[in-house]
mmCIF file of C-alpha atoms and ligand atoms in Angstrom:
data_model
loop_
_atom_site.group_PDB
_atom_site.id
_atom_site.type_symbol
_atom_site.label_atom_id
_atom_site.label_comp_id
_atom_site.label_asym_id
_atom_site.label_seq_id
_atom_site.Cartn_x
_atom_site.Cartn_y
_atom_site.Cartn_z
ATOM 1 C CA UNK C 1 -88.106 151.991 75.037
ATOM 2 C CA UNK C 2 -89.296 151.083 78.508
ATOM 3 C CA UNK C 3 -88.729 153.397 81.481
ATOM 4 C CA UNK C 4 -87.924 151.531 84.663
ATOM 5 C CA UNK C 5 -87.811 153.097 88.131
ATOM 6 C CA UNK C 6 -85.837 151.521 90.979
ATOM 7 C CA UNK C 7 -86.000 152.354 94.646
ATOM 8 C CA UNK C 8 -84.623 150.884 97.849
ATOM 9 C CA UNK C 9 -86.752 151.166 100.967
ATOM 10 C CA UNK C 10 -86.534 150.151 104.624
ATOM 11 C CA UNK C 11 -83.267 149.351 106.389
ATOM 12 C CA UNK C 12 -80.207 148.985 104.187
ATOM 13 C CA UNK C 13 -78.088 145.845 103.848
ATOM 14 C CA UNK C 14 -75.297 144.523 101.702
ATOM 15 C CA UNK C 15 -76.263 143.515 98.174
ATOM 16 C CA UNK C 16 -78.456 146.528 97.369
ATOM 17 C CA UNK C 17 -75.830 148.075 95.113
ATOM 18 C CA UNK C 18 -75.263 144.767 93.376
ATOM 19 C CA UNK C 19 -78.930 144.410 92.528
ATOM 20 C CA UNK C 20 -79.160 148.047 91.376
ATOM 21 C CA UNK C 21 -76.106 147.654 89.145
ATOM 22 C CA UNK C 22 -77.346 144.380 87.674
ATOM 23 C CA UNK C 23 -80.756 145.867 86.900
ATOM 24 C CA UNK C 24 -79.108 148.840 85.262
ATOM 25 C CA UNK C 25 -76.874 146.554 83.208
ATOM 26 C CA UNK C 26 -79.641 144.167 82.134
ATOM 27 C CA UNK C 27 -82.064 146.985 81.356
ATOM 28 C CA UNK C 28 -79.475 148.906 79.336
ATOM 29 C CA UNK C 29 -78.765 145.803 77.254
ATOM 30 C CA UNK C 30 -82.467 145.698 76.453
ATOM 31 C CA UNK C 31 -82.400 149.340 75.411
ATOM 32 C CA UNK C 32 -84.433 150.467 78.445
ATOM 33 C CA UNK C 33 -83.959 153.608 80.513
ATOM 34 C CA UNK C 34 -83.423 153.228 84.278
ATOM 35 C CA UNK C 35 -84.370 155.998 86.683
ATOM 36 C CA UNK C 36 -83.175 155.743 90.274
ATOM 37 C CA UNK C 37 -85.524 157.161 92.905
ATOM 38 C CA UNK C 38 -83.553 158.724 95.748
ATOM 39 C CA UNK C 39 -84.555 158.145 99.392
ATOM 40 C CA UNK C 40 -87.288 155.601 98.697
ATOM 41 C CA UNK C 41 -90.897 156.717 98.999
ATOM 42 C CA UNK C 42 -89.738 159.959 100.638
ATOM 43 C CA UNK C 43 -87.902 160.980 97.459
ATOM 44 C CA UNK C 44 -90.806 159.827 95.333
ATOM 45 C CA UNK C 45 -93.230 161.866 97.390
ATOM 46 C CA UNK C 46 -91.248 165.077 96.886
ATOM 47 C CA UNK C 47 -92.497 167.490 94.259
ATOM 48 C CA UNK C 48 -90.724 167.097 91.828
ATOM 49 C CA UNK C 49 -89.533 163.588 92.728
ATOM 50 C CA UNK C 50 -85.833 163.227 93.565
ATOM 51 C CA UNK C 51 -84.251 160.993 90.938
ATOM 52 C CA UNK C 52 -80.882 160.122 89.470
ATOM 53 C CA UNK C 53 -79.986 158.997 85.956
ATOM 54 C CA UNK C 54 -77.582 156.090 85.910
ATOM 55 C CA UNK C 55 -74.531 155.959 83.707
ATOM 56 C CA UNK C 56 -71.517 153.658 83.739
ATOM 57 C CA UNK C 57 -69.712 156.452 85.593
ATOM 58 C CA UNK C 58 -72.308 156.978 88.313
ATOM 59 C CA UNK C 59 -72.719 153.247 88.801
ATOM 60 C CA UNK C 60 -69.298 151.689 88.219
ATOM 61 C CA UNK C 61 -69.205 147.922 88.295
ATOM 62 C CA UNK C 62 -66.513 147.816 90.988
ATOM 63 C CA UNK C 63 -68.819 149.638 93.415
ATOM 64 C CA UNK C 64 -71.552 147.043 93.055
ATOM 65 C CA UNK C 65 -70.084 145.057 95.934
ATOM 66 C CA UNK C 66 -70.257 147.916 98.446
ATOM 67 C CA UNK C 67 -72.759 147.927 101.283
ATOM 68 C CA UNK C 68 -75.421 150.618 101.636
ATOM 69 C CA UNK C 69 -77.490 151.914 98.743
ATOM 70 C CA UNK C 70 -76.401 154.453 96.131
ATOM 71 C CA UNK C 71 -80.030 155.441 96.058
ATOM 72 C CA UNK C 72 -80.280 155.952 99.834
ATOM 73 C CA UNK C 73 -83.134 154.373 101.757
ATOM 74 C CA UNK C 74 -84.541 157.563 103.225
ATOM 75 C CA UNK C 75 -83.936 159.723 106.268
ATOM 76 C CA UNK C 76 -85.100 158.798 109.752
ATOM 77 C CA UNK C 77 -88.308 160.667 110.466
ATOM 78 C CA UNK C 78 -89.154 161.259 106.789
ATOM 79 C CA UNK C 79 -92.635 160.605 105.522
ATOM 80 C CA UNK C 80 -93.275 157.044 104.416
ATOM 81 C CA UNK C 81 -96.291 154.753 104.337
ATOM 82 C CA UNK C 82 -95.989 153.983 108.068
ATOM 83 C CA UNK C 83 -95.541 157.529 109.319
ATOM 84 C CA UNK C 84 -98.101 158.920 106.862
ATOM 85 C CA UNK C 85 -100.654 156.398 108.185
ATOM 86 C CA UNK C 86 -99.710 157.217 111.763
ATOM 87 C CA UNK C 87 -100.235 160.955 111.277
ATOM 88 C CA UNK C 88 -103.403 160.573 109.200
ATOM 89 C CA UNK C 89 -101.661 161.764 106.016
ATOM 90 C CA UNK C 90 -101.812 158.538 104.038
ATOM 91 C CA UNK C 91 -104.313 159.789 101.458
ATOM 92 C CA UNK C 92 -102.264 162.907 100.721
ATOM 93 C CA UNK C 93 -99.036 160.875 100.662
ATOM 94 C CA UNK C 94 -100.460 158.307 98.244
ATOM 95 C CA UNK C 95 -101.820 161.090 96.012
ATOM 96 C CA UNK C 96 -98.362 162.638 95.698
ATOM 97 C CA UNK C 97 -96.743 159.254 95.050
ATOM 98 C CA UNK C 98 -99.233 158.571 92.298
ATOM 99 C CA UNK C 99 -98.665 162.019 90.778
ATOM 100 C CA UNK C 100 -94.892 161.466 90.828
ATOM 101 C CA UNK C 101 -95.167 158.059 89.183
ATOM 102 C CA UNK C 102 -97.290 159.535 86.393
ATOM 103 C CA UNK C 103 -94.900 162.462 85.975
ATOM 104 C CA UNK C 104 -91.932 160.093 85.662
ATOM 105 C CA UNK C 105 -93.860 158.206 82.951
ATOM 106 C CA UNK C 106 -92.633 154.862 84.293
ATOM 107 C CA UNK C 107 -93.593 151.562 82.712
ATOM 108 C CA UNK C 108 -92.394 149.604 85.715
ATOM 109 C CA UNK C 109 -91.145 150.123 89.238
ATOM 110 C CA UNK C 110 -88.684 147.741 90.854
ATOM 111 C CA UNK C 111 -88.994 148.072 94.612
ATOM 112 C CA UNK C 112 -86.202 146.508 96.629
ATOM 113 C CA UNK C 113 -87.534 146.229 100.146
ATOM 114 C CA UNK C 114 -88.038 144.233 103.303
ATOM 115 C CA UNK C 115 -91.072 142.670 104.852
ATOM 116 C CA UNK C 116 -92.624 145.945 105.956
ATOM 117 C CA UNK C 117 -92.006 147.786 102.679
ATOM 118 C CA UNK C 118 -93.392 144.965 100.548
ATOM 119 C CA UNK C 119 -96.468 144.581 102.730
ATOM 120 C CA UNK C 120 -97.150 148.298 102.652
ATOM 121 C CA UNK C 121 -96.613 148.443 98.886
ATOM 122 C CA UNK C 122 -99.240 145.727 98.520
ATOM 123 C CA UNK C 123 -101.642 147.435 100.915
ATOM 124 C CA UNK C 124 -101.293 150.709 98.981
ATOM 125 C CA UNK C 125 -101.039 149.045 95.599
ATOM 126 C CA UNK C 126 -103.491 151.343 93.844
ATOM 127 C CA UNK C 127 -100.749 153.961 93.521
ATOM 128 C CA UNK C 128 -98.947 151.627 91.112
ATOM 129 C CA UNK C 129 -102.017 150.965 88.961
ATOM 130 C CA UNK C 130 -101.208 151.076 85.247
ATOM 131 C CA UNK C 131 -97.523 150.298 85.688
ATOM 132 C CA UNK C 132 -95.773 147.081 86.609
ATOM 133 C CA UNK C 133 -94.729 146.691 90.242
ATOM 134 C CA UNK C 134 -91.944 144.158 90.698
ATOM 135 C CA UNK C 135 -90.533 143.645 94.194
ATOM 136 C CA UNK C 136 -87.184 142.192 95.215
ATOM 137 C CA UNK C 137 -86.841 140.948 98.819
ATOM 138 C CA UNK C 138 -83.869 142.165 100.839
ATOM 139 C CA UNK C 139 -83.325 141.931 104.565
ATOM 140 C CA UNK C 140 -80.782 140.701 107.063
ATOM 141 C CA UNK C 141 -83.694 139.401 109.141
ATOM 142 C CA UNK C 142 -84.708 136.683 106.604
ATOM 143 C CA UNK C 143 -88.303 137.031 107.735
ATOM 144 C CA UNK C 144 -89.989 137.213 104.329
ATOM 145 C CA UNK C 145 -92.398 134.389 103.549
ATOM 146 C CA UNK C 146 -92.354 132.253 100.407
ATOM 147 C CA UNK C 147 -88.689 132.788 99.613
ATOM 148 C CA UNK C 148 -85.809 130.729 100.953
ATOM 149 C CA UNK C 149 -83.403 133.615 100.567
ATOM 150 C CA UNK C 150 -83.296 137.375 100.932
ATOM 151 C CA UNK C 151 -80.574 139.693 99.697
ATOM 152 C CA UNK C 152 -78.257 140.803 102.530
ATOM 153 C CA UNK C 153 -78.785 137.846 104.848
ATOM 154 C CA UNK C 154 -75.697 135.904 103.807
ATOM 155 C CA UNK C 155 -73.424 138.922 104.241
ATOM 156 C CA UNK C 156 -74.988 139.665 107.640
ATOM 157 C CA UNK C 157 -74.321 136.092 108.779
ATOM 158 C CA UNK C 158 -70.730 136.477 107.609
ATOM 159 C CA UNK C 159 -70.313 139.822 109.380
ATOM 160 C CA UNK C 160 -71.735 138.519 112.636
ATOM 161 C CA UNK C 161 -69.664 135.345 112.406
ATOM 162 C CA UNK C 162 -66.453 137.322 111.805
ATOM 163 C CA UNK C 163 -67.290 139.597 114.743
ATOM 164 C CA UNK C 164 -67.740 136.573 117.019
ATOM 165 C CA UNK C 165 -64.614 134.869 115.645
ATOM 166 C CA UNK C 166 -62.625 137.836 116.950
ATOM 167 C CA UNK C 167 -64.390 137.863 120.303
ATOM 168 C CA UNK C 168 -63.699 134.173 120.736
ATOM 169 C CA UNK C 169 -59.965 134.894 120.875
ATOM 170 C CA UNK C 170 -60.183 137.472 123.647
ATOM 171 C CA UNK C 171 -62.752 135.254 125.412
ATOM 172 C CA UNK C 172 -60.183 132.481 125.450
ATOM 173 C CA UNK C 173 -57.425 134.778 126.771
ATOM 174 C CA UNK C 174 -59.525 135.769 129.759
ATOM 175 C CA UNK C 175 -61.540 132.610 130.414
ATOM 176 C CA UNK C 176 -64.825 134.443 129.971
ATOM 177 C CA UNK C 177 -68.021 134.418 127.983
ATOM 178 C CA UNK C 178 -69.314 136.931 125.474
ATOM 179 C CA UNK C 179 -73.031 137.465 125.230
ATOM 180 C CA UNK C 180 -73.422 138.747 121.689
ATOM 181 C CA UNK C 181 -76.670 140.380 120.655
ATOM 182 C CA UNK C 182 -77.713 139.709 117.065
ATOM 183 C CA UNK C 183 -80.140 141.839 115.063
ATOM 184 C CA UNK C 184 -83.150 140.265 113.344
ATOM 185 C CA UNK C 185 -86.125 141.923 115.066
ATOM 186 C CA UNK C 186 -88.423 139.134 116.240
ATOM 187 C CA UNK C 187 -86.947 136.580 113.850
ATOM 188 C CA UNK C 188 -84.099 134.321 114.995
ATOM 189 C CA UNK C 189 -82.654 133.285 111.621
ATOM 190 C CA UNK C 190 -79.592 135.543 111.750
ATOM 191 C CA UNK C 191 -78.670 134.546 115.324
ATOM 192 C CA UNK C 192 -79.222 130.865 114.552
ATOM 193 C CA UNK C 193 -77.093 130.773 111.407
ATOM 194 C CA UNK C 194 -74.204 132.872 112.748
ATOM 195 C CA UNK C 195 -74.371 131.045 116.082
ATOM 196 C CA UNK C 196 -73.899 127.710 114.356
ATOM 197 C CA UNK C 197 -71.176 129.107 112.084
ATOM 198 C CA UNK C 198 -69.124 130.421 115.001
ATOM 199 C CA UNK C 199 -69.701 127.387 117.223
ATOM 200 C CA UNK C 200 -71.611 129.259 119.916
ATOM 201 C CA UNK C 201 -72.195 127.454 123.205
ATOM 202 C CA UNK C 202 -75.802 128.642 123.309
ATOM 203 C CA UNK C 203 -78.178 130.366 120.911
ATOM 204 C CA UNK C 204 -81.308 132.052 122.225
ATOM 205 C CA UNK C 205 -83.930 133.058 119.657
ATOM 206 C CA UNK C 206 -87.458 134.434 119.991
ATOM 207 C CA UNK C 207 -89.127 131.435 118.368
ATOM 208 C CA UNK C 208 -87.848 128.915 120.923
ATOM 209 C CA UNK C 209 -88.550 129.069 124.663
ATOM 210 C CA UNK C 210 -85.489 128.856 126.861
ATOM 211 C CA UNK C 211 -84.767 128.495 130.546
ATOM 212 C CA UNK C 212 -82.103 130.550 132.280
ATOM 213 C CA UNK C 213 -81.418 127.654 134.663
ATOM 214 C CA UNK C 214 -80.782 125.268 131.763
ATOM 215 C CA UNK C 215 -78.577 127.856 130.088
ATOM 216 C CA UNK C 216 -76.487 128.291 133.224
ATOM 217 C CA UNK C 217 -76.201 124.522 133.676
ATOM 218 C CA UNK C 218 -75.161 124.138 130.042
ATOM 219 C CA UNK C 219 -72.493 126.853 130.294
ATOM 220 C CA UNK C 220 -71.134 125.349 133.524
ATOM 221 C CA UNK C 221 -70.879 121.923 131.879
ATOM 222 C CA UNK C 222 -69.378 123.224 128.631
ATOM 223 C CA UNK C 223 -66.007 121.736 127.611
ATOM 224 C CA UNK C 224 -64.470 125.248 127.632
ATOM 225 C CA UNK C 225 -64.584 128.062 130.175
ATOM 226 C CA UNK C 226 -65.056 130.642 127.416
ATOM 227 C CA UNK C 227 -67.135 131.077 124.317
ATOM 228 C CA UNK C 228 -70.020 132.855 122.659
ATOM 229 C CA UNK C 229 -73.616 132.954 123.807
ATOM 230 C CA UNK C 230 -75.609 134.273 120.874
ATOM 231 C CA UNK C 231 -78.733 136.161 121.840
ATOM 232 C CA UNK C 232 -81.255 137.426 119.349
ATOM 233 C CA UNK C 233 -82.468 140.977 119.938
ATOM 234 C CA UNK C 234 -86.049 139.680 119.867
ATOM 235 C CA UNK C 235 -85.903 137.464 122.962
ATOM 236 C CA UNK C 236 -87.546 138.520 126.185
ATOM 237 C CA UNK C 237 -87.328 137.429 129.772
ATOM 238 C CA UNK C 238 -90.361 137.759 132.000
ATOM 239 C CA UNK C 239 -89.960 140.512 134.584
ATOM 240 C CA UNK C 240 -86.939 142.031 132.842
ATOM 241 C CA UNK C 241 -86.544 145.019 130.567
ATOM 242 C CA UNK C 242 -83.627 146.465 128.649
ATOM 243 C CA UNK C 243 -81.363 144.873 126.103
ATOM 244 C CA UNK C 244 -81.661 141.073 126.006
ATOM 245 C CA UNK C 245 -77.871 140.586 126.109
ATOM 246 C CA UNK C 246 -77.713 142.675 129.287
ATOM 247 C CA UNK C 247 -80.517 140.643 130.886
ATOM 248 C CA UNK C 248 -78.735 137.372 130.177
ATOM 249 C CA UNK C 249 -75.421 138.837 131.284
ATOM 250 C CA UNK C 250 -76.877 139.841 134.668
ATOM 251 C CA UNK C 251 -78.262 136.334 135.179
ATOM 252 C CA UNK C 252 -74.915 134.709 134.364
ATOM 253 C CA UNK C 253 -73.015 137.151 136.578
ATOM 254 C CA UNK C 254 -75.373 136.349 139.453
ATOM 255 C CA UNK C 255 -74.546 132.678 138.872
ATOM 256 C CA UNK C 256 -70.828 133.449 139.090
ATOM 257 C CA UNK C 257 -70.127 133.072 135.366
ATOM 258 C CA UNK C 258 -67.695 135.739 134.193
ATOM 259 C CA UNK C 259 -68.974 137.421 131.051
ATOM 260 C CA UNK C 260 -69.120 140.548 128.941
ATOM 261 C CA UNK C 261 -71.698 141.757 126.437
ATOM 262 C CA UNK C 262 -70.996 142.672 122.813
ATOM 263 C CA UNK C 263 -73.214 144.531 120.372
ATOM 264 C CA UNK C 264 -72.223 144.302 116.710
ATOM 265 C CA UNK C 265 -75.254 146.475 115.847
ATOM 266 C CA UNK C 266 -75.203 147.945 112.330
ATOM 267 C CA UNK C 267 -71.951 146.246 111.339
ATOM 268 C CA UNK C 268 -74.307 143.369 110.515
ATOM 269 C CA UNK C 269 -75.837 145.487 107.760
ATOM 270 C CA UNK C 270 -72.549 146.394 106.095
ATOM 271 C CA UNK C 271 -69.422 144.640 104.900
ATOM 272 C CA UNK C 272 -68.394 143.788 101.372
ATOM 273 C CA UNK C 273 -71.215 141.826 99.819
ATOM 274 C CA UNK C 274 -70.451 138.106 99.865
ATOM 275 C CA UNK C 275 -70.270 136.217 96.587
ATOM 276 C CA UNK C 276 -73.452 134.334 97.583
ATOM 277 C CA UNK C 277 -75.357 137.602 98.049
ATOM 278 C CA UNK C 278 -73.994 138.994 94.781
ATOM 279 C CA UNK C 279 -75.116 135.900 92.906
ATOM 280 C CA UNK C 280 -78.523 136.073 94.580
ATOM 281 C CA UNK C 281 -78.800 139.782 93.699
ATOM 282 C CA UNK C 282 -77.887 139.002 90.109
ATOM 283 C CA UNK C 283 -80.442 136.200 89.860
ATOM 284 C CA UNK C 284 -83.177 138.327 91.355
ATOM 285 C CA UNK C 285 -82.337 141.296 89.091
ATOM 286 C CA UNK C 286 -82.500 139.019 86.052
ATOM 287 C CA UNK C 287 -85.785 137.512 87.255
ATOM 288 C CA UNK C 288 -87.259 141.011 87.765
ATOM 289 C CA UNK C 289 -86.283 142.094 84.242
ATOM 290 C CA UNK C 290 -87.864 138.950 82.774
ATOM 291 C CA UNK C 291 -91.002 139.663 84.789
ATOM 292 C CA UNK C 292 -91.185 143.095 83.173
ATOM 293 C CA UNK C 293 -90.788 141.529 79.728
ATOM 294 C CA UNK C 294 -93.556 139.052 80.570
ATOM 295 C CA UNK C 295 -95.885 141.901 81.557
ATOM 296 C CA UNK C 296 -96.139 140.683 85.132
ATOM 297 C CA UNK C 297 -97.156 143.016 87.930
ATOM 298 C CA UNK C 298 -97.623 142.913 91.714
ATOM 299 C CA UNK C 299 -95.048 140.145 91.979
ATOM 300 C CA UNK C 300 -91.987 139.442 94.092
ATOM 301 C CA UNK C 301 -88.871 137.549 93.063
ATOM 302 C CA UNK C 302 -88.272 134.477 95.216
ATOM 303 C CA UNK C 303 -85.865 131.560 95.453
ATOM 304 C CA UNK C 304 -87.394 128.197 96.215
ATOM 305 C CA UNK C 305 -85.718 124.830 95.795
ATOM 306 C CA UNK C 306 -82.787 126.637 94.167
ATOM 307 C CA UNK C 307 -85.058 128.104 91.483
ATOM 308 C CA UNK C 308 -85.559 131.867 91.157
ATOM 309 C CA UNK C 309 -89.012 132.867 89.940
ATOM 310 C CA UNK C 310 -91.772 135.320 90.720
ATOM 311 C CA UNK C 311 -94.627 134.804 93.154
ATOM 312 C CA UNK C 312 -97.631 137.070 93.505
ATOM 313 C CA UNK C 313 -97.550 139.787 96.129
ATOM 314 C CA UNK C 314 -101.047 138.689 97.132
ATOM 315 C CA UNK C 315 -99.649 135.256 98.040
ATOM 316 C CA UNK C 316 -96.746 136.845 99.904
ATOM 317 C CA UNK C 317 -99.165 138.976 101.885
ATOM 318 C CA UNK C 318 -101.526 136.094 102.614
ATOM 319 C CA UNK C 319 -98.649 133.918 103.874
ATOM 320 C CA UNK C 320 -97.778 136.296 106.686
ATOM 321 C CA UNK C 321 -99.478 137.341 109.844
ATOM 322 C CA UNK C 322 -100.033 140.730 111.365
ATOM 323 C CA UNK C 323 -97.904 141.820 114.318
ATOM 324 C CA UNK C 324 -99.072 144.028 117.116
ATOM 325 C CA UNK C 325 -96.084 146.365 116.802
ATOM 326 C CA UNK C 326 -97.653 149.672 117.945
ATOM 327 C CA UNK C 327 -95.180 151.686 115.864
ATOM 328 C CA UNK C 328 -96.156 150.098 112.590
ATOM 329 C CA UNK C 329 -99.881 149.429 112.533
ATOM 330 C CA UNK C 330 -100.796 146.216 110.768
ATOM 331 C CA UNK C 331 -97.225 145.432 109.777
ATOM 332 C CA UNK C 332 -97.181 142.159 107.939
ATOM 333 C CA UNK C 333 -94.692 139.674 109.326
ATOM 334 C CA UNK C 334 -93.972 136.289 107.941
ATOM 335 C CA UNK C 335 -94.021 132.565 108.438
ATOM 336 C CA UNK C 336 -90.346 132.519 107.469
ATOM 337 C CA UNK C 337 -89.313 132.480 111.116
ATOM 338 C CA UNK C 338 -87.410 129.555 112.585
ATOM 339 C CA UNK C 339 -89.887 126.708 112.842
ATOM 340 C CA UNK C 340 -89.687 124.150 115.674
ATOM 341 C CA UNK C 341 -89.089 121.536 112.944
ATOM 342 C CA UNK C 342 -86.110 123.346 111.440
ATOM 343 C CA UNK C 343 -83.412 120.664 111.051
ATOM 344 C CA UNK C 344 -80.793 123.227 112.119
ATOM 345 C CA UNK C 345 -82.201 123.073 115.649
ATOM 346 C CA UNK C 346 -81.536 119.342 115.951
ATOM 347 C CA UNK C 347 -78.123 119.725 114.364
ATOM 348 C CA UNK C 348 -77.233 122.491 116.824
ATOM 349 C CA UNK C 349 -78.374 120.316 119.745
ATOM 350 C CA UNK C 350 -76.348 117.379 118.418
ATOM 351 C CA UNK C 351 -73.315 119.652 118.318
ATOM 352 C CA UNK C 352 -73.740 120.512 121.986
ATOM 353 C CA UNK C 353 -75.276 123.944 121.496
ATOM 354 C CA UNK C 354 -78.013 124.940 123.963
ATOM 355 C CA UNK C 355 -80.837 126.165 121.761
ATOM 356 C CA UNK C 356 -83.608 126.386 124.327
ATOM 357 C CA UNK C 357 -86.314 123.954 125.280
ATOM 358 C CA UNK C 358 -87.115 123.136 121.658
ATOM 359 C CA UNK C 359 -88.093 119.492 122.222
HETATM 360 O O1 F6P S 401 -84.834 145.049 109.759
HETATM 361 C C1 F6P S 401 -83.467 145.237 109.704
HETATM 362 C C2 F6P S 401 -82.913 145.707 111.032
HETATM 363 O O2 F6P S 401 -81.507 145.816 110.909
HETATM 364 C C3 F6P S 401 -83.286 144.849 112.226
HETATM 365 O O3 F6P S 401 -82.560 143.662 112.302
HETATM 366 C C4 F6P S 401 -83.041 145.824 113.357
HETATM 367 O O4 F6P S 401 -83.823 145.531 114.482
HETATM 368 C C5 F6P S 401 -83.469 147.135 112.757
HETATM 369 O O5 F6P S 401 -83.416 146.993 111.341
HETATM 370 C C6 F6P S 401 -82.631 148.311 113.182
HETATM 371 O O6 F6P S 401 -83.199 149.450 112.658
HETATM 372 P P1 F6P S 401 -82.513 150.878 112.743
HETATM 373 O O7 F6P S 401 -81.443 150.922 111.704
HETATM 374 O O8 F6P S 401 -83.617 151.810 112.437
HETATM 375 O O9 F6P S 401 -81.939 151.016 114.115
#
């Protein structure tokens, strides 16, 4: 009987509980034991490690659609790879993780994480030596290279779209604009997709340069005197600090365009998991279980050209680039950002959306 550990790390998103439940189900059918690690690497680093045994009662199927993670993703300020490295405690942290993994007698660990967690798992991969490490990509940012999809993105797009759909109605009542700030860190995928879905008048993302003058001209010439201007949290404006939506709002106000700002914040990370995310979670869970059966290790599940299969973590890591985020030294980011050739940019332009000076 195999012993499989599962943990969720990094920021939460919808779809985590689906993937956990599907892994539990598929593993149980194979006669394997599943051990949930609580609080990600923080729980694993505790002596003894904080774990939970799954049963049909603790993990009921009807809860698999709920946002968040039954396993928790860890407390703010807790020790993890990033903070341990920052405070010079990485060696001690890794030693405890290794000890915990040996104590739990795991054959495999399924790590459900984002770009940062997967990169750090690869960088500190020696702690998983001797067991199989299978990663599953989740993030609302959709910034993970070599996979066309990440768990949680579809629900986040839906949440942000629904939020803007509501704003659109009050915008219309008062003939004014809403500058909505999307999450996504320095990746514009979430803002771009939700912006198109809602029919935004403009979408500003970090990957594409924009001009405030062109934006103002575009808004003035728009067929309506209300609407949504979608702003990614990662954009910046030379000479300005503070929240990007506020910066844009000030510029529009100065130009006499009546507007308000709106911050959906963490509502983008919750919401009942969409069917698309549940199906993706199910496919990735199934792929991870097959990877364990095939004795694979240091791999990540990925969807490419509609096919779900594993790719090596080494390839994932090599496909990214390193940011200069001072808080997370050597954080691996990805080439999954919006590319200037993304057909969605042309489509948005054709639909009258200002998307920056992309061409
Ligand atoms: O990476 C996911 C994400 O939701 C980003 O889009 C956002 O910038 C960040 O996490 C927010 O993090 P926190 O929950 O720590 O405020």
